[in-house]
């Protein structure tokens, strides 16, 4: 595969084209070189794309669900066929280790496509309720705005559900990762997606993303990204009373219950916190451990972190690549500096740019202990390889600390007793709890989403499809 790409393209009504305008560089965060560029499609192209999606909607909505499900299944096959290409693009665009790219940006999206197809075939499109029939149909044009951190998975989570529902889509992927979006959408079309059903506009959030979110002819805006941008998107959509799904940030706790096998739990929770260099919305960046085991835990944490080898994203042994940009690296280092100023102790990491390679925006995996509850590194999403350790006295205290957070996306609970873990899980104010290290890729049909500042609405599973439908009650 070439190391550089032509300018990222837009797709409107089945026609690919390269928009004109000032170039926004796409930079490989490992080599620090420019690999391509993208321009802001802007209002007119957004408008053309929404018009094409609106024109395609009635016919797509009225297709048999089998036809829509089959499109997703064919796309899944093509994704697996082109796994190396797609994973390679993602690793070049944002530095994800290639082994993780394959699993999370090709295999997982294929699993999600297949799971969505299966759920769509069994979805209650028509339900008898109290003598009436509740009919569900695709609601219209979905504006999908996605981030760079798990780019293909984030797009598929929206597009698979919307197309399965019978809605049509205008996608605005992150300006930092436009090429995987171009590649993925071309696979949908190779699989037979009709013109206008799935359209792509390129560019920044402030210009093209905002033009899409504000477009009055959308039925739904589905946004994944930061809390700040999510608030703006929801406000823009509100002007047209457009419904929103907001998948925002997180500060997820991993709660290690006193009966958990400490070694297994720490190894697993540290891996969940450092996955994708900590650039995961559900990364477990707060590690909650009983205070009685704090000393033993410190050695195990250091050993677990040492397994996270930094390096070239294309080395299959690399477990942690660079951060996505110099800006993100500097932001993360600022957070670590603030944590030290707040009295935190670095169990691992240096608080300085990592010197693992000559180029690349690397930060060493960093674990911080001894922080007060109001420290920014405890309260704010850092989006880097930084884990804060918090100790608790008893299970009630653990639940209190876990819930003392503006976010509510996800959590892990580790215990030798699954029933006990489930009881604790249901006390956590989050949208999803994983017990003993289960992975999303093991459960691609399970709804995902948050509460509190982590947003509202759900992706994946039957709730993901339902988001993009309207219900009509027919009474006789
Ligand atoms: P971001 O908010 O900067 O950008 C996300 C997307 O929104 C991009 O496509 C961007 O161009 C667009 N955008 C930005 N401002 C916009 C605006 N005013 N109007 C319309 N669109 C706009 O986020 P990011 O840096 O790309 O991604 C990291 C963030 O995403 C983190 O906070 C992370 O937690 C969150 N995230 C959440 C989930 C989830 O499912 N909850 C998943 C992945 C990432």
Short mmCIF file of C-alpha atoms and ligand atoms in Angstrom, two decimals:
data_model
loop_
_atom_site.label_atom_id
_atom_site.label_comp_id
_atom_site.label_asym_id
_atom_site.label_seq_id
_atom_site.Cartn_x
_atom_site.Cartn_y
_atom_site.Cartn_z
CA UNK A 1 0.00 0.00 0.00
CA UNK A 2 1.19 3.53 -0.80
CA UNK A 3 2.20 5.70 2.14
CA UNK A 4 0.39 8.73 0.74
CA UNK A 5 -3.11 9.28 -0.58
CA UNK A 6 -4.89 11.54 -3.06
CA UNK A 7 -7.14 14.20 -1.56
CA UNK A 8 -10.07 12.60 0.28
CA UNK A 9 -13.27 12.50 -1.77
CA UNK A 10 -16.94 13.22 -1.27
CA UNK A 11 -19.74 10.96 -2.48
CA UNK A 12 -23.10 12.43 -3.42
CA UNK A 13 -25.86 10.42 -5.09
CA UNK A 14 -23.44 7.65 -6.09
CA UNK A 15 -20.88 10.02 -7.66
CA UNK A 16 -17.41 10.37 -6.15
CA UNK A 17 -15.67 13.70 -6.63
CA UNK A 18 -12.79 15.70 -5.19
CA UNK A 19 -13.93 19.00 -3.74
CA UNK A 20 -11.81 22.15 -4.17
CA UNK A 21 -10.59 24.40 -1.38
CA UNK A 22 -7.75 25.04 1.02
CA UNK A 23 -6.02 21.79 2.02
CA UNK A 24 -6.15 20.49 5.58
CA UNK A 25 -3.20 18.12 6.02
CA UNK A 26 -3.60 14.55 7.22
CA UNK A 27 -0.48 13.61 9.20
CA UNK A 28 0.85 10.15 10.05
CA UNK A 29 1.47 10.46 13.81
CA UNK A 30 4.30 7.91 13.76
CA UNK A 31 6.36 9.32 10.87
CA UNK A 32 5.12 12.89 11.46
CA UNK A 33 4.82 13.28 7.66
CA UNK A 34 1.90 14.52 5.57
CA UNK A 35 0.10 11.58 3.98
CA UNK A 36 -2.74 13.42 2.28
CA UNK A 37 -5.26 16.17 2.65
CA UNK A 38 -8.90 16.94 2.94
CA UNK A 39 -10.95 20.06 2.26
CA UNK A 40 -14.10 21.44 3.75
CA UNK A 41 -17.00 20.33 1.56
CA UNK A 42 -19.00 23.24 2.99
CA UNK A 43 -22.67 24.14 2.96
CA UNK A 44 -23.51 23.59 -0.71
CA UNK A 45 -22.10 20.07 -0.92
CA UNK A 46 -23.72 19.20 2.43
CA UNK A 47 -27.01 20.46 1.03
CA UNK A 48 -26.59 18.40 -2.18
CA UNK A 49 -25.78 15.30 -0.11
CA UNK A 50 -28.81 15.75 2.16
CA UNK A 51 -31.02 16.28 -0.89
CA UNK A 52 -29.70 13.09 -2.49
CA UNK A 53 -30.23 11.14 0.76
CA UNK A 54 -33.75 12.55 1.11
CA UNK A 55 -34.60 11.57 -2.49
CA UNK A 56 -33.28 8.04 -1.93
CA UNK A 57 -35.11 7.59 1.36
CA UNK A 58 -38.67 6.55 0.36
CA UNK A 59 -37.51 3.71 -1.90
CA UNK A 60 -34.89 2.53 0.61
CA UNK A 61 -37.35 2.69 3.51
CA UNK A 62 -39.80 0.53 1.58
CA UNK A 63 -37.33 -2.21 0.64
CA UNK A 64 -37.75 -5.60 2.24
CA UNK A 65 -35.67 -5.84 5.41
CA UNK A 66 -33.94 -8.91 3.93
CA UNK A 67 -32.55 -6.72 1.18
CA UNK A 68 -31.14 -4.24 3.67
CA UNK A 69 -29.74 -6.98 5.88
CA UNK A 70 -28.13 -8.70 2.88
CA UNK A 71 -26.36 -5.44 1.96
CA UNK A 72 -24.81 -5.33 5.43
CA UNK A 73 -23.73 -8.96 5.18
CA UNK A 74 -22.13 -8.47 1.77
CA UNK A 75 -20.29 -5.41 3.10
CA UNK A 76 -19.04 -7.49 6.04
CA UNK A 77 -17.57 -10.02 3.59
CA UNK A 78 -15.79 -7.25 1.67
CA UNK A 79 -14.46 -5.79 4.91
CA UNK A 80 -12.85 -9.09 5.75
CA UNK A 81 -11.54 -9.41 2.18
CA UNK A 82 -9.94 -5.94 2.51
CA UNK A 83 -8.95 -6.25 6.16
CA UNK A 84 -5.26 -5.55 5.49
CA UNK A 85 -6.01 -2.45 3.42
CA UNK A 86 -8.45 -0.93 5.85
CA UNK A 87 -6.38 -1.72 8.93
CA UNK A 88 -3.30 -0.31 7.18
CA UNK A 89 -5.07 2.95 6.37
CA UNK A 90 -6.21 3.40 9.98
CA UNK A 91 -2.71 2.69 11.34
CA UNK A 92 -1.24 5.30 8.95
CA UNK A 93 -3.92 7.89 9.70
CA UNK A 94 -3.95 7.74 13.48
CA UNK A 95 -1.19 5.41 14.66
CA UNK A 96 -3.21 2.47 15.95
CA UNK A 97 -1.07 -0.69 16.26
CA UNK A 98 -1.76 -2.85 13.21
CA UNK A 99 -2.82 -5.89 15.24
CA UNK A 100 -5.42 -3.76 17.05
CA UNK A 101 -6.49 -2.13 13.76
CA UNK A 102 -7.21 -5.53 12.25
CA UNK A 103 -9.30 -6.62 15.22
CA UNK A 104 -11.18 -3.41 15.98
CA UNK A 105 -11.31 -1.65 12.60
CA UNK A 106 -12.03 -4.58 10.29
CA UNK A 107 -13.07 -7.72 12.19
CA UNK A 108 -15.24 -5.93 14.78
CA UNK A 109 -17.06 -3.78 12.19
CA UNK A 110 -17.73 -6.94 10.17
CA UNK A 111 -19.17 -8.57 13.29
CA UNK A 112 -21.31 -5.48 13.95
CA UNK A 113 -22.60 -5.51 10.36
CA UNK A 114 -23.57 -9.18 10.66
CA UNK A 115 -25.12 -8.75 14.10
CA UNK A 116 -27.11 -5.73 12.88
CA UNK A 117 -28.37 -7.70 9.88
CA UNK A 118 -29.48 -10.53 12.18
CA UNK A 119 -31.25 -8.16 14.57
CA UNK A 120 -32.92 -6.29 11.70
CA UNK A 121 -34.46 -9.53 10.41
CA UNK A 122 -35.99 -10.15 13.85
CA UNK A 123 -36.81 -6.53 14.68
CA UNK A 124 -40.43 -5.72 15.69
CA UNK A 125 -41.23 -3.67 12.56
CA UNK A 126 -44.89 -4.25 13.32
CA UNK A 127 -46.19 -4.91 16.84
CA UNK A 128 -49.70 -5.46 18.15
CA UNK A 129 -50.31 -3.35 21.26
CA UNK A 130 -53.68 -2.99 22.97
CA UNK A 131 -55.66 -3.59 19.79
CA UNK A 132 -53.48 -1.29 17.71
CA UNK A 133 -50.54 -1.95 15.41
CA UNK A 134 -47.33 -0.08 16.04
CA UNK A 135 -45.43 0.18 12.77
CA UNK A 136 -41.79 1.25 12.65
CA UNK A 137 -40.10 2.64 9.54
CA UNK A 138 -36.83 4.35 8.73
CA UNK A 139 -37.13 7.95 9.86
CA UNK A 140 -35.34 9.78 7.04
CA UNK A 141 -31.90 11.29 6.53
CA UNK A 142 -29.34 10.66 9.27
CA UNK A 143 -26.42 13.07 9.60
CA UNK A 144 -23.58 10.93 11.01
CA UNK A 145 -20.57 12.73 12.51
CA UNK A 146 -17.73 10.52 13.70
CA UNK A 147 -14.32 10.83 15.45
CA UNK A 148 -10.82 9.60 14.59
CA UNK A 149 -10.07 7.27 17.49
CA UNK A 150 -11.89 4.07 16.43
CA UNK A 151 -12.85 5.44 13.05
CA UNK A 152 -14.23 2.47 11.12
CA UNK A 153 -16.03 1.00 14.11
CA UNK A 154 -17.66 4.36 14.88
CA UNK A 155 -18.89 4.77 11.32
CA UNK A 156 -20.22 1.23 11.08
CA UNK A 157 -22.02 1.54 14.43
CA UNK A 158 -24.07 4.36 12.90
CA UNK A 159 -24.32 3.42 9.23
CA UNK A 160 -25.21 -0.26 9.76
CA UNK A 161 -28.07 0.62 12.10
CA UNK A 162 -29.36 3.49 9.98
CA UNK A 163 -29.37 1.47 6.75
CA UNK A 164 -30.93 -1.51 8.52
CA UNK A 165 -33.66 0.79 9.84
CA UNK A 166 -34.46 2.03 6.33
CA UNK A 167 -32.96 5.46 6.84
CA UNK A 168 -30.39 7.06 4.53
CA UNK A 169 -27.13 8.67 5.59
CA UNK A 170 -24.83 11.63 5.06
CA UNK A 171 -21.52 10.83 6.76
CA UNK A 172 -18.98 13.39 7.96
CA UNK A 173 -16.00 11.46 9.30
CA UNK A 174 -13.16 13.09 11.21
CA UNK A 175 -10.94 15.33 9.11
CA UNK A 176 -7.99 13.47 10.70
CA UNK A 177 -9.09 10.08 9.36
CA UNK A 178 -10.88 10.63 6.04
CA UNK A 179 -9.31 7.75 4.12
CA UNK A 180 -10.72 4.82 6.04
CA UNK A 181 -14.15 6.43 5.59
CA UNK A 182 -13.62 6.68 1.82
CA UNK A 183 -12.46 3.06 1.70
CA UNK A 184 -15.31 1.75 3.85
CA UNK A 185 -18.03 3.60 1.93
CA UNK A 186 -16.66 2.30 -1.36
CA UNK A 187 -17.14 -1.22 0.06
CA UNK A 188 -20.80 -0.47 0.86
CA UNK A 189 -21.23 0.58 -2.75
CA UNK A 190 -19.37 -2.42 -4.12
CA UNK A 191 -21.80 -4.49 -2.04
CA UNK A 192 -24.70 -2.87 -3.91
CA UNK A 193 -25.73 0.13 -1.84
CA UNK A 194 -27.99 2.21 -4.13
CA UNK A 195 -26.96 5.78 -5.09
CA UNK A 196 -27.96 8.39 -2.52
CA UNK A 197 -28.50 5.91 0.31
CA UNK A 198 -25.02 6.54 1.80
CA UNK A 199 -23.25 9.82 1.04
CA UNK A 200 -19.94 11.28 2.28
CA UNK A 201 -18.92 14.89 2.90
CA UNK A 202 -15.39 15.75 4.01
CA UNK A 203 -14.02 18.48 6.22
CA UNK A 204 -13.80 20.01 9.65
CA UNK A 205 -16.37 19.95 12.40
CA UNK A 206 -16.62 23.71 12.65
CA UNK A 207 -17.56 24.14 8.97
CA UNK A 208 -18.86 20.96 7.34
CA UNK A 209 -19.91 19.14 10.52
CA UNK A 210 -21.82 22.18 11.71
CA UNK A 211 -23.47 22.64 8.29
CA UNK A 212 -24.64 19.03 8.46
CA UNK A 213 -25.89 19.20 12.06
CA UNK A 214 -27.79 22.41 11.29
CA UNK A 215 -29.39 21.13 8.08
CA UNK A 216 -33.17 21.44 8.43
CA UNK A 217 -33.98 18.33 6.40
CA UNK A 218 -32.36 15.77 8.67
CA UNK A 219 -34.46 13.33 10.67
CA UNK A 220 -31.62 12.58 13.07
CA UNK A 221 -28.08 13.64 13.93
CA UNK A 222 -25.93 10.84 15.30
CA UNK A 223 -22.76 12.29 16.79
CA UNK A 224 -19.73 10.65 18.39
CA UNK A 225 -17.03 12.88 19.81
CA UNK A 226 -16.20 15.28 22.59
CA UNK A 227 -18.67 16.76 25.05
CA UNK A 228 -17.96 20.29 23.82
CA UNK A 229 -18.70 19.47 20.20
CA UNK A 230 -21.68 17.34 21.25
CA UNK A 231 -23.28 20.30 23.00
CA UNK A 232 -22.80 22.44 19.86
CA UNK A 233 -24.23 19.75 17.60
CA UNK A 234 -27.29 19.28 19.83
CA UNK A 235 -27.90 23.05 19.88
CA UNK A 236 -27.61 23.28 16.07
CA UNK A 237 -29.99 20.35 15.61
CA UNK A 238 -32.46 21.79 18.11
CA UNK A 239 -33.22 24.71 15.78
CA UNK A 240 -34.96 22.24 13.44
CA UNK A 241 -36.15 19.95 16.27
CA UNK A 242 -33.90 17.26 14.82
CA UNK A 243 -33.42 14.29 17.14
CA UNK A 244 -29.90 13.51 18.32
CA UNK A 245 -27.87 10.59 19.52
CA UNK A 246 -24.80 11.78 21.41
CA UNK A 247 -21.95 9.37 22.13
CA UNK A 248 -19.53 11.51 24.10
CA UNK A 249 -16.57 11.06 26.38
CA UNK A 250 -15.88 9.01 29.48
CA UNK A 251 -13.80 8.64 32.62
CA UNK A 252 -14.56 5.02 33.18
CA UNK A 253 -13.79 3.20 36.43
CA UNK A 254 -12.47 -0.35 36.70
CA UNK A 255 -13.65 -1.58 40.10
CA UNK A 256 -11.51 -4.42 41.46
CA UNK A 257 -13.61 -6.06 44.17
CA UNK A 258 -11.76 -7.48 47.21
CA UNK A 259 -12.25 -11.09 46.05
CA UNK A 260 -10.87 -10.51 42.54
CA UNK A 261 -7.68 -12.27 41.52
CA UNK A 262 -5.48 -9.20 41.74
CA UNK A 263 -2.98 -10.18 39.06
CA UNK A 264 -5.62 -11.07 36.45
CA UNK A 265 -7.78 -8.06 37.27
CA UNK A 266 -4.92 -5.58 37.16
CA UNK A 267 -3.52 -6.98 33.92
CA UNK A 268 -6.98 -6.79 32.33
CA UNK A 269 -7.96 -3.39 33.69
CA UNK A 270 -4.60 -1.84 32.75
CA UNK A 271 -5.03 -3.21 29.21
CA UNK A 272 -8.51 -1.64 29.03
CA UNK A 273 -7.12 1.67 30.25
CA UNK A 274 -4.22 1.77 27.81
CA UNK A 275 -6.00 0.38 24.75
CA UNK A 276 -5.35 2.50 21.65
CA UNK A 277 -2.93 4.62 23.76
CA UNK A 278 -5.87 5.44 26.03
CA UNK A 279 -7.69 7.04 23.09
CA UNK A 280 -10.89 5.12 23.66
CA UNK A 281 -14.08 6.67 24.99
CA UNK A 282 -14.59 3.67 27.30
CA UNK A 283 -10.95 3.29 28.39
CA UNK A 284 -10.87 2.42 32.09
CA UNK A 285 -8.75 5.35 33.18
CA UNK A 286 -9.67 5.13 36.86
CA UNK A 287 -8.50 2.00 38.66
CA UNK A 288 -10.40 1.46 41.92
CA UNK A 289 -8.68 -0.94 44.32
CA UNK A 290 -9.24 -1.88 47.99
CA UNK A 291 -6.88 0.22 50.13
CA UNK A 292 -5.71 -2.94 51.91
CA UNK A 293 -4.02 -4.23 48.73
CA UNK A 294 -2.53 -0.95 47.52
CA UNK A 295 1.10 -2.01 48.05
CA UNK A 296 0.74 -5.39 46.30
CA UNK A 297 -1.21 -3.70 43.52
CA UNK A 298 1.55 -1.20 42.83
CA UNK A 299 4.02 -3.94 41.79
CA UNK A 300 1.41 -5.71 39.69
CA UNK A 301 0.44 -2.46 37.94
CA UNK A 302 4.07 -1.72 37.09
CA UNK A 303 4.47 -5.26 35.71
CA UNK A 304 1.25 -4.99 33.69
CA UNK A 305 2.29 -1.65 32.18
CA UNK A 306 5.70 -3.09 31.22
CA UNK A 307 3.89 -5.49 28.86
CA UNK A 308 2.67 -2.55 26.77
CA UNK A 309 5.44 -2.27 24.25
CA UNK A 310 5.58 1.09 22.46
CA UNK A 311 6.74 1.44 18.89
CA UNK A 312 6.05 1.41 15.18
CA UNK A 313 2.33 0.82 14.59
CA UNK A 314 3.25 -1.60 11.79
CA UNK A 315 5.32 -3.83 14.07
CA UNK A 316 2.91 -6.66 14.98
CA UNK A 317 4.38 -6.75 18.50
CA UNK A 318 3.58 -3.09 19.21
CA UNK A 319 0.83 -2.69 21.77
CA UNK A 320 0.91 1.09 22.01
CA UNK A 321 1.40 3.49 19.13
CA UNK A 322 1.81 7.26 19.16
CA UNK A 323 -0.99 9.65 20.10
CA UNK A 324 -2.95 11.01 17.17
CA UNK A 325 -1.23 14.42 17.00
CA UNK A 326 1.43 16.64 18.57
CA UNK A 327 -1.42 18.67 20.03
CA UNK A 328 -2.92 15.63 21.71
CA UNK A 329 0.50 14.57 23.06
CA UNK A 330 1.08 18.04 24.54
CA UNK A 331 -2.39 18.08 26.02
CA UNK A 332 -1.81 14.73 27.70
CA UNK A 333 1.57 15.85 29.06
CA UNK A 334 -0.10 18.97 30.48
CA UNK A 335 -2.57 16.76 32.34
CA UNK A 336 0.31 14.70 33.77
CA UNK A 337 2.13 17.88 34.83
CA UNK A 338 -1.03 19.15 36.54
CA UNK A 339 -1.42 15.80 38.32
CA UNK A 340 2.13 16.04 39.70
CA UNK A 341 1.39 19.61 40.85
CA UNK A 342 -1.76 18.32 42.58
CA UNK A 343 0.35 15.91 44.66
CA UNK A 344 0.14 12.82 42.43
CA UNK A 345 2.95 10.26 42.32
CA UNK A 346 3.96 8.67 39.00
CA UNK A 347 4.07 4.93 39.48
CA UNK A 348 5.08 4.58 35.83
CA UNK A 349 5.84 7.16 33.13
CA UNK A 350 7.95 10.30 33.10
CA UNK A 351 5.63 13.16 32.25
CA UNK A 352 7.90 13.94 29.26
CA UNK A 353 7.62 13.02 25.57
CA UNK A 354 8.65 9.38 25.22
CA UNK A 355 11.93 8.70 23.40
CA UNK A 356 10.91 5.30 22.12
CA UNK A 357 11.49 6.29 18.47
CA UNK A 358 13.06 9.15 16.53
CA UNK A 359 9.69 10.35 15.36
CA UNK A 360 6.15 9.92 16.63
CA UNK A 361 3.93 11.62 19.17
CA UNK A 362 4.55 9.09 21.95
CA UNK A 363 3.71 9.33 25.65
CA UNK A 364 4.81 6.53 27.98
CA UNK A 365 2.02 4.65 29.75
CA UNK A 366 1.52 6.62 32.94
CA UNK A 367 -0.08 5.47 36.18
CA UNK A 368 -0.70 8.06 38.88
CA UNK A 369 -1.42 7.38 42.56
CA UNK A 370 -2.21 9.61 45.52
CA UNK A 371 -4.40 12.16 43.74
CA UNK A 372 -7.10 14.06 45.62
CA UNK A 373 -10.66 13.39 44.42
CA UNK A 374 -10.94 16.86 42.87
CA UNK A 375 -7.75 16.59 40.74
CA UNK A 376 -8.31 17.18 37.03
CA UNK A 377 -6.64 13.83 36.24
CA UNK A 378 -9.39 12.16 38.29
CA UNK A 379 -12.28 14.21 36.91
CA UNK A 380 -11.52 15.00 33.26
CA UNK A 381 -11.16 12.82 30.21
CA UNK A 382 -7.47 12.90 29.23
CA UNK A 383 -7.69 10.69 26.11
CA UNK A 384 -4.16 9.40 26.51
CA UNK A 385 -2.30 6.51 28.20
CA UNK A 386 -2.90 7.81 31.71
CA UNK A 387 -4.53 5.80 34.51
CA UNK A 388 -5.31 7.22 37.95
CA UNK A 389 -5.43 4.78 40.88
CA UNK A 390 -8.08 5.41 43.53
CA UNK A 391 -8.37 3.38 46.74
CA UNK A 392 -11.59 2.52 48.57
CA UNK A 393 -12.50 1.22 52.02
CA UNK A 394 -15.51 -1.00 51.28
CA UNK A 395 -17.85 -1.77 48.39
CA UNK A 396 -20.20 1.13 49.19
CA UNK A 397 -17.20 3.42 49.09
CA UNK A 398 -16.12 1.93 45.75
CA UNK A 399 -19.58 2.54 44.25
CA UNK A 400 -19.58 6.11 45.62
CA UNK A 401 -16.16 6.87 44.11
CA UNK A 402 -17.06 5.23 40.79
CA UNK A 403 -20.24 7.33 40.53
CA UNK A 404 -18.56 10.56 41.65
CA UNK A 405 -17.98 11.55 38.05
CA UNK A 406 -19.51 13.87 35.46
CA UNK A 407 -19.36 11.06 32.90
CA UNK A 408 -21.34 7.82 32.78
CA UNK A 409 -20.27 5.84 29.74
CA UNK A 410 -18.82 2.56 30.86
CA UNK A 411 -17.23 0.61 33.73
CA UNK A 412 -15.56 -2.68 34.49
CA UNK A 413 -16.09 -4.82 37.57
CA UNK A 414 -13.66 -7.60 38.46
CA UNK A 415 -14.60 -10.32 40.97
CA UNK A 416 -14.26 -14.06 41.60
CA UNK A 417 -18.05 -14.10 42.02
CA UNK A 418 -19.94 -13.04 38.88
CA UNK A 419 -23.24 -12.61 40.76
CA UNK A 420 -21.56 -10.29 43.22
CA UNK A 421 -20.03 -8.34 40.33
CA UNK A 422 -23.47 -8.06 38.69
CA UNK A 423 -24.96 -6.64 41.87
CA UNK A 424 -22.26 -3.98 42.01
CA UNK A 425 -22.64 -3.36 38.25
CA UNK A 426 -26.30 -2.42 38.62
CA UNK A 427 -25.35 0.26 41.17
CA UNK A 428 -23.06 2.07 38.72
CA UNK A 429 -24.42 5.12 36.88
CA UNK A 430 -23.15 4.16 33.43
CA UNK A 431 -24.51 2.81 30.15
CA UNK A 432 -22.45 -0.36 30.07
CA UNK A 433 -20.58 -2.52 32.59
CA UNK A 434 -18.12 -5.23 31.56
CA UNK A 435 -17.49 -7.99 34.07
CA UNK A 436 -14.10 -9.71 34.23
CA UNK A 437 -12.75 -8.32 30.99
CA UNK A 438 -15.46 -9.23 28.47
CA UNK A 439 -14.92 -7.32 25.19
CA UNK A 440 -17.30 -5.49 22.83
CA UNK A 441 -16.09 -7.80 20.08
CA UNK A 442 -17.51 -10.73 22.06
CA UNK A 443 -20.89 -8.98 22.25
CA UNK A 444 -21.42 -7.00 18.99
CA UNK A 445 -25.22 -6.95 19.43
CA UNK A 446 -25.20 -5.28 22.85
CA UNK A 447 -26.34 -1.62 22.97
CA UNK A 448 -23.68 0.95 23.84
CA UNK A 449 -23.99 4.54 25.04
CA UNK A 450 -23.86 6.75 28.08
CA UNK A 451 -25.64 8.75 30.72
CA UNK A 452 -24.77 12.13 32.27
CA UNK A 453 -22.08 13.99 30.25
CA UNK A 454 -21.41 10.86 28.21
CA UNK A 455 -24.51 11.67 26.18
CA UNK A 456 -27.80 10.00 25.34
CA UNK A 457 -29.24 7.44 22.96
CA UNK A 458 -27.72 4.07 22.13
CA UNK A 459 -25.74 2.49 19.33
CA UNK A 460 -25.54 -1.20 18.38
CA UNK A 461 -28.13 -3.89 18.92
CA UNK A 462 -31.89 -3.44 18.64
CA UNK A 463 -31.74 -0.05 20.40
CA UNK A 464 -29.26 1.15 17.78
CA UNK A 465 -31.73 0.33 14.98
CA UNK A 466 -34.68 1.77 16.90
CA UNK A 467 -32.90 5.15 17.12
CA UNK A 468 -33.28 5.59 13.36
CA UNK A 469 -36.96 4.64 13.10
CA UNK A 470 -40.24 6.48 13.58
CA UNK A 471 -43.22 4.71 15.12
CA UNK A 472 -46.76 5.06 13.77
CA UNK A 473 -49.65 3.64 15.81
CA UNK A 474 -52.49 2.39 13.60
CA UNK A 475 -55.74 1.91 15.51
CA UNK A 476 -58.97 0.41 14.19
P1 LIG B 1 -14.37 15.94 18.37
O1 LIG B 1 -15.58 16.27 19.14
O2 LIG B 1 -13.32 16.98 18.21
O3 LIG B 1 -14.77 15.54 16.88
C1 LIG B 1 -15.64 14.46 16.60
C2 LIG B 1 -16.29 14.71 15.26
O4 LIG B 1 -17.13 15.86 15.37
C3 LIG B 1 -15.31 15.02 14.13
O5 LIG B 1 -15.83 14.52 12.92
C4 LIG B 1 -15.32 16.54 14.10
O6 LIG B 1 -14.94 17.08 12.87
C5 LIG B 1 -16.78 16.83 14.42
N1 LIG B 1 -17.04 18.14 15.03
C6 LIG B 1 -16.24 18.83 15.88
N2 LIG B 1 -16.83 20.00 16.19
C7 LIG B 1 -18.03 20.03 15.56
C8 LIG B 1 -19.10 20.97 15.48
N3 LIG B 1 -19.05 22.15 16.12
N4 LIG B 1 -20.17 20.67 14.74
C9 LIG B 1 -20.24 19.49 14.07
N5 LIG B 1 -19.25 18.57 14.08
C10 LIG B 1 -18.17 18.83 14.82
O7 LIG B 1 -13.79 14.60 18.98
P2 LIG B 1 -12.50 13.79 18.53
O8 LIG B 1 -11.30 14.49 19.06
O9 LIG B 1 -12.56 13.49 17.07
O10 LIG B 1 -12.74 12.41 19.29
C11 LIG B 1 -12.43 12.24 20.61
C12 LIG B 1 -13.66 12.39 21.49
O11 LIG B 1 -14.67 11.49 21.05
C13 LIG B 1 -13.37 12.00 22.92
O12 LIG B 1 -13.99 12.90 23.81
C14 LIG B 1 -14.01 10.63 23.04
O13 LIG B 1 -14.36 10.25 24.33
C15 LIG B 1 -15.18 10.75 22.16
N6 LIG B 1 -15.63 9.42 21.72
C16 LIG B 1 -16.82 8.93 22.21
C17 LIG B 1 -17.25 7.66 21.85
C18 LIG B 1 -18.55 7.08 22.36
O14 LIG B 1 -19.06 6.16 21.75
N7 LIG B 1 -19.10 7.56 23.44
C19 LIG B 1 -16.48 6.91 20.98
C20 LIG B 1 -15.30 7.42 20.51
C21 LIG B 1 -14.89 8.70 20.88
#
